[in-house]
XYZ file of C-alpha atoms in Angstrom:
352
model
C 15.443 -27.728 37.196
C 18.385 -26.434 38.179
C 18.539 -22.377 37.425
C 21.269 -20.590 36.724
C 20.725 -16.810 38.025
C 23.057 -15.503 35.765
C 21.553 -16.946 33.065
C 17.649 -16.266 34.059
C 18.976 -12.368 34.399
C 20.788 -12.212 31.210
C 17.330 -13.684 29.625
C 15.249 -11.587 31.671
C 16.981 -8.850 30.119
C 16.716 -9.512 27.129
C 12.877 -9.801 27.928
C 12.681 -6.291 29.354
C 14.461 -4.738 26.418
C 11.778 -6.466 24.019
C 9.035 -5.377 25.663
C 10.707 -1.982 25.925
C 10.995 -2.250 22.135
C 7.283 -3.243 21.155
C 6.008 -0.451 23.790
C 7.858 2.390 21.738
C 6.650 0.983 18.341
C 3.909 2.351 19.068
C 5.384 6.038 19.811
C 7.552 6.028 16.993
C 4.287 5.856 15.052
C 3.287 8.560 16.299
C 6.210 10.081 16.506
C 6.713 10.156 12.452
C 3.157 10.830 12.395
C 2.890 13.486 14.036
C 5.789 14.782 12.481
C 7.568 15.286 15.830
C 11.203 13.818 15.044
C 11.093 16.304 12.416
C 10.392 18.946 13.962
C 12.769 17.620 16.968
C 15.873 17.500 13.753
C 15.253 20.280 12.828
C 14.026 22.670 14.822
C 16.271 21.172 18.582
C 17.348 21.211 21.204
C 13.669 21.798 22.461
C 12.035 20.903 26.146
C 8.072 19.905 25.661
C 6.799 23.228 24.703
C 8.640 24.105 22.289
C 8.218 21.412 20.415
C 4.270 20.703 21.478
C 3.970 24.364 19.930
C 6.073 24.279 17.140
C 3.443 20.498 15.873
C 0.563 21.469 16.757
C 0.690 19.251 20.045
C -0.751 18.995 23.682
C 2.274 19.697 25.392
C 1.943 16.922 28.350
C 1.755 14.400 25.850
C 4.445 15.494 24.120
C 6.636 15.760 27.854
C 5.847 12.248 27.940
C 6.579 10.844 24.534
C 10.326 12.653 25.221
C 10.706 10.687 28.263
C 10.233 7.825 26.608
C 12.153 8.327 23.444
C 15.204 10.103 25.190
C 14.482 6.287 27.257
C 14.516 4.115 24.581
C 18.225 6.315 23.124
C 16.525 7.924 20.253
C 16.846 11.346 21.256
C 19.405 12.946 23.214
C 18.459 14.489 26.809
C 20.737 17.707 27.968
C 19.880 17.464 31.902
C 21.030 21.075 32.363
C 18.812 22.875 29.910
C 15.860 20.056 30.698
C 16.127 19.800 26.409
C 15.433 17.559 24.228
C 17.288 17.025 20.596
C 18.406 14.474 18.509
C 22.094 12.865 17.358
C 22.711 13.118 13.578
C 22.769 9.138 12.764
C 19.188 9.130 14.986
C 17.684 12.037 12.635
C 19.037 9.846 9.164
C 17.145 7.440 10.957
C 13.162 8.903 11.660
C 13.709 12.007 10.507
C 14.396 12.192 6.595
C 12.345 9.969 4.516
C 15.024 10.350 2.364
C 17.752 8.603 3.959
C 19.281 5.654 2.871
C 18.517 4.308 7.233
C 15.273 5.635 7.757
C 13.287 3.229 9.999
C 10.873 5.500 10.498
C 7.831 3.484 8.135
C 8.905 -0.325 9.741
C 5.771 1.384 12.697
C 3.234 1.260 10.712
C 4.125 -3.010 9.330
C 4.445 -4.070 13.355
C 1.154 -2.050 13.940
C -0.319 -3.934 11.045
C 1.043 -7.160 12.093
C -1.040 -6.541 16.125
C -4.076 -5.357 14.528
C -3.774 -8.313 12.344
C -2.881 -10.937 14.783
C -6.449 -11.952 15.469
C -6.242 -13.732 11.905
C -3.042 -14.800 11.912
C -3.829 -17.035 15.151
C -6.787 -18.513 13.784
C -4.703 -19.530 10.474
C -2.497 -21.012 12.775
C -4.546 -23.750 14.658
C -6.539 -23.839 11.249
C -3.846 -23.648 8.499
C -5.592 -21.452 6.338
C -3.916 -18.943 4.452
C -4.752 -14.895 5.683
C -4.526 -13.723 1.231
C -2.945 -9.447 1.517
C -6.429 -8.649 0.448
C -7.610 -9.268 4.829
C -4.975 -7.359 5.822
C -4.905 -4.026 7.742
C -4.522 -0.895 5.749
C -1.369 0.318 7.227
C 0.376 -2.641 6.338
C 0.225 -1.704 2.119
C 1.128 1.728 3.044
C 3.514 1.003 5.213
C 5.700 -1.697 3.496
C 5.803 0.208 0.830
C 7.717 3.871 2.413
C 9.294 0.193 4.470
C 11.264 -0.170 1.411
C 10.866 2.372 -0.272
C 14.310 3.254 1.141
C 16.496 0.258 0.109
C 14.763 0.500 -3.541
C 15.992 4.427 -3.736
C 19.254 3.686 -2.761
C 20.943 0.506 -4.357
C 17.823 -0.160 -7.132
C 18.814 2.273 -9.841
C 23.178 3.100 -8.635
C 23.871 -1.368 -8.176
C 21.470 -3.691 -8.538
C 20.566 -2.827 -12.315
C 24.065 -2.419 -13.071
C 24.566 -5.150 -11.343
C 22.895 -7.029 -14.124
C 24.430 -8.764 -17.778
C 23.665 -5.637 -20.276
C 20.543 -4.356 -18.895
C 21.294 -0.526 -18.410
C 21.844 -0.756 -21.554
C 18.493 -2.022 -22.712
C 16.783 0.447 -20.174
C 19.211 3.230 -21.991
C 17.988 2.228 -25.347
C 14.136 1.863 -24.295
C 13.063 -1.533 -22.942
C 9.419 -3.224 -21.804
C 9.689 -3.523 -18.204
C 7.721 -5.497 -16.303
C 7.531 -5.360 -12.331
C 5.594 -8.245 -10.371
C 3.962 -7.499 -6.981
C 4.809 -3.902 -7.515
C 2.275 -2.696 -4.838
C 2.240 1.015 -4.652
C 4.610 1.499 -7.391
C 7.416 2.843 -5.549
C 9.965 -0.295 -7.563
C 8.290 0.665 -11.048
C 8.371 4.279 -10.317
C 12.138 4.449 -9.273
C 13.065 3.201 -12.695
C 10.768 5.251 -14.896
C 12.326 8.026 -13.581
C 15.969 7.263 -14.334
C 15.041 5.580 -17.661
C 12.840 8.127 -19.924
C 12.877 5.941 -23.447
C 11.300 2.672 -21.579
C 7.981 1.548 -20.966
C 7.414 0.272 -17.736
C 4.136 -1.857 -16.302
C 3.706 -2.583 -12.910
C 0.587 -5.419 -12.073
C -0.607 -6.074 -8.848
C -3.700 -8.555 -7.439
C -4.821 -5.627 -5.338
C -6.557 -3.256 -6.597
C -6.605 -0.756 -3.852
C -2.562 -1.197 -4.394
C -2.808 -0.572 -7.835
C -5.536 1.958 -7.530
C -2.399 3.934 -5.197
C -0.407 3.122 -8.108
C -2.073 5.011 -10.854
C -2.540 7.664 -9.432
C 1.049 8.301 -7.405
C 2.536 7.882 -11.718
C -0.289 10.397 -12.331
C 0.600 12.852 -9.688
C 4.448 12.617 -10.682
C 3.789 12.931 -14.380
C 4.625 10.013 -15.966
C 1.307 7.975 -16.663
C 2.795 8.222 -20.712
C 5.036 5.437 -20.045
C 3.878 4.400 -17.151
C 1.348 1.127 -17.023
C -0.235 -0.286 -13.661
C -3.007 -2.949 -14.086
C -4.329 -5.616 -11.311
C -2.795 -8.686 -11.860
C -1.761 -11.905 -10.535
C 1.992 -13.165 -11.068
C 0.381 -15.752 -13.827
C -1.967 -13.571 -15.213
C -0.480 -10.861 -16.574
C 0.255 -9.921 -20.135
C 3.257 -11.778 -22.261
C 4.721 -8.509 -23.986
C 8.085 -9.595 -24.701
C 9.794 -8.143 -21.648
C 13.131 -7.276 -21.679
C 13.355 -7.107 -18.501
C 10.640 -8.612 -15.599
C 11.277 -7.119 -11.450
C 10.483 -9.167 -8.484
C 10.600 -7.102 -5.481
C 10.957 -8.669 -2.524
C 7.716 -10.761 -3.515
C 8.198 -13.713 -5.410
C 8.427 -15.582 -1.401
C 4.806 -14.673 -0.691
C 3.387 -16.342 -4.018
C 1.477 -19.685 -2.916
C 3.082 -20.367 -7.063
C 6.373 -19.317 -7.270
C 7.605 -22.250 -9.629
C 4.520 -20.877 -11.612
C 5.179 -17.407 -11.067
C 8.519 -17.865 -12.852
C 7.303 -19.807 -16.065
C 4.694 -18.098 -16.669
C 7.337 -15.298 -16.404
C 9.812 -17.310 -18.925
C 6.956 -17.241 -21.853
C 5.723 -13.460 -20.898
C 9.403 -12.765 -21.111
C 12.285 -11.890 -23.798
C 13.862 -14.319 -26.068
C 17.390 -12.831 -24.131
C 15.388 -11.234 -21.498
C 16.208 -11.171 -17.868
C 14.095 -11.937 -14.910
C 15.559 -9.802 -11.264
C 14.758 -11.751 -8.334
C 15.015 -8.704 -5.812
C 14.397 -11.393 -2.218
C 14.848 -10.590 2.119
C 18.794 -11.942 2.047
C 18.874 -15.225 3.696
C 21.806 -18.061 4.239
C 20.688 -20.946 3.263
C 20.920 -22.486 6.200
C 18.267 -22.287 9.335
C 21.238 -21.196 12.261
C 22.675 -19.126 9.979
C 20.321 -16.869 10.339
C 19.780 -16.160 13.277
C 20.990 -12.834 13.722
C 19.061 -9.450 14.031
C 18.316 -8.985 10.430
C 16.863 -12.564 9.746
C 14.889 -12.204 13.952
C 12.981 -10.089 12.128
C 12.707 -11.081 8.198
C 11.221 -14.473 10.810
C 8.790 -12.578 12.670
C 7.378 -10.798 8.796
C 7.551 -14.159 7.662
C 4.870 -15.188 10.044
C 2.693 -12.276 10.261
C 2.847 -10.913 6.709
C 5.193 -13.546 3.937
C 3.991 -17.495 5.245
C 0.656 -16.501 5.439
C 0.053 -14.902 2.247
C 1.029 -17.374 0.152
C -0.847 -20.275 2.137
C -3.896 -18.073 1.270
C -3.315 -19.396 -2.376
C -2.901 -21.943 -4.875
C -0.582 -24.572 -4.622
C 0.612 -22.659 -0.833
C 4.480 -23.182 -1.504
C 4.907 -21.518 1.255
C 8.532 -20.474 0.751
C 9.194 -17.189 3.293
C 10.825 -15.358 3.647
C 14.289 -16.131 4.524
C 13.576 -19.289 2.006
C 17.292 -18.272 1.045
C 19.446 -18.372 -2.225
C 19.382 -22.281 -2.896
C 15.510 -22.773 -2.826
C 15.167 -19.915 -5.042
C 17.585 -21.279 -7.038
C 15.550 -23.950 -7.460
C 11.971 -22.326 -8.423
C 13.768 -20.800 -10.954
C 15.217 -23.976 -12.872
C 11.536 -25.914 -12.488
C 10.176 -22.669 -13.849
C 13.065 -21.873 -16.937
C 14.967 -20.048 -16.302
C 18.557 -21.988 -15.942
C 21.162 -19.303 -15.832
C 21.506 -18.141 -11.796
C 23.785 -16.962 -9.982
C 23.620 -14.257 -6.924
C 24.083 -10.223 -9.199
C 24.710 -8.292 -5.771
C 23.488 -8.463 -1.933
C 22.710 -5.845 0.622
C 22.466 -7.103 4.098
C 19.244 -6.128 3.965
C 18.847 -8.511 0.660
C 19.984 -11.080 -2.563
C 19.686 -9.924 -6.401
C 19.253 -12.338 -7.806
C 19.679 -12.181 -11.546
C 17.822 -14.916 -13.462
C 17.864 -15.854 -16.971
C 16.371 -18.019 -19.649
């Protein structure tokens, strides 16, 4: 075997970087949970004692945590003052949950993949699925927080306006279904923007529906935002003007069946909006940082979820527009187009 030393060294450097990133994900979770990033962004520069006092934590742990964060480039270190601080760009990504680039919640999702690894490893051997109802709790809250960033900054501002005539209907008063709604983040964002419309969120996971109901009650919108435990093939048919699937169709065992049911449940002039992870149609075109994240998530979460259900089509998180178009066509939605896109999402419009 001929070894290219330069290529080996480059690969080892990449691996060390990946191991460091993986190890520091747990520290990212600690910083998010304890409010360490938020305190440093608000008050910095600070040394370890000052940050520990501000957050009610132990200085020795904070000293090591700050060192790791500085080594990762997540915070800045000034050797002259022995103090740490955050650049505005770092704070937007890690300390401000309402920023358009917040990624702090990603640590919850990563943690869940490690906690559930034994189940997924067994599934590799058996070929069986692992449903969302068998996943660690942090996957549910982490997913809700992770996707909230994109939904908060794009859904009402860009995605809905990109659909043909939908905003006008919502302003007048429409009936909307949010399928696979999880904790109801997307449902409630739409409801806040369009007070004349009525929204129904459906998810087969009862714990998520309980959390969605509580959030709607807290926000004072229970009178027109309703959540029910239903699958994508059993939710009530109410002649919906808009049916939404937010980052969930590819998780379903029978996405064609879900679209067929949607076709029967929506109005004749209704619209189906499919929000799916951004992907090109060719495998090799997805070998990039975003595709890397999504293929990993698909292996650990999405594909096992689909294989746990009937049919088990297992589209995967990188299905791509062509495969999704075919699913919509088989389900009876023949008018299909890409309405918008972001680096992370495809926004697809499907109509009868």
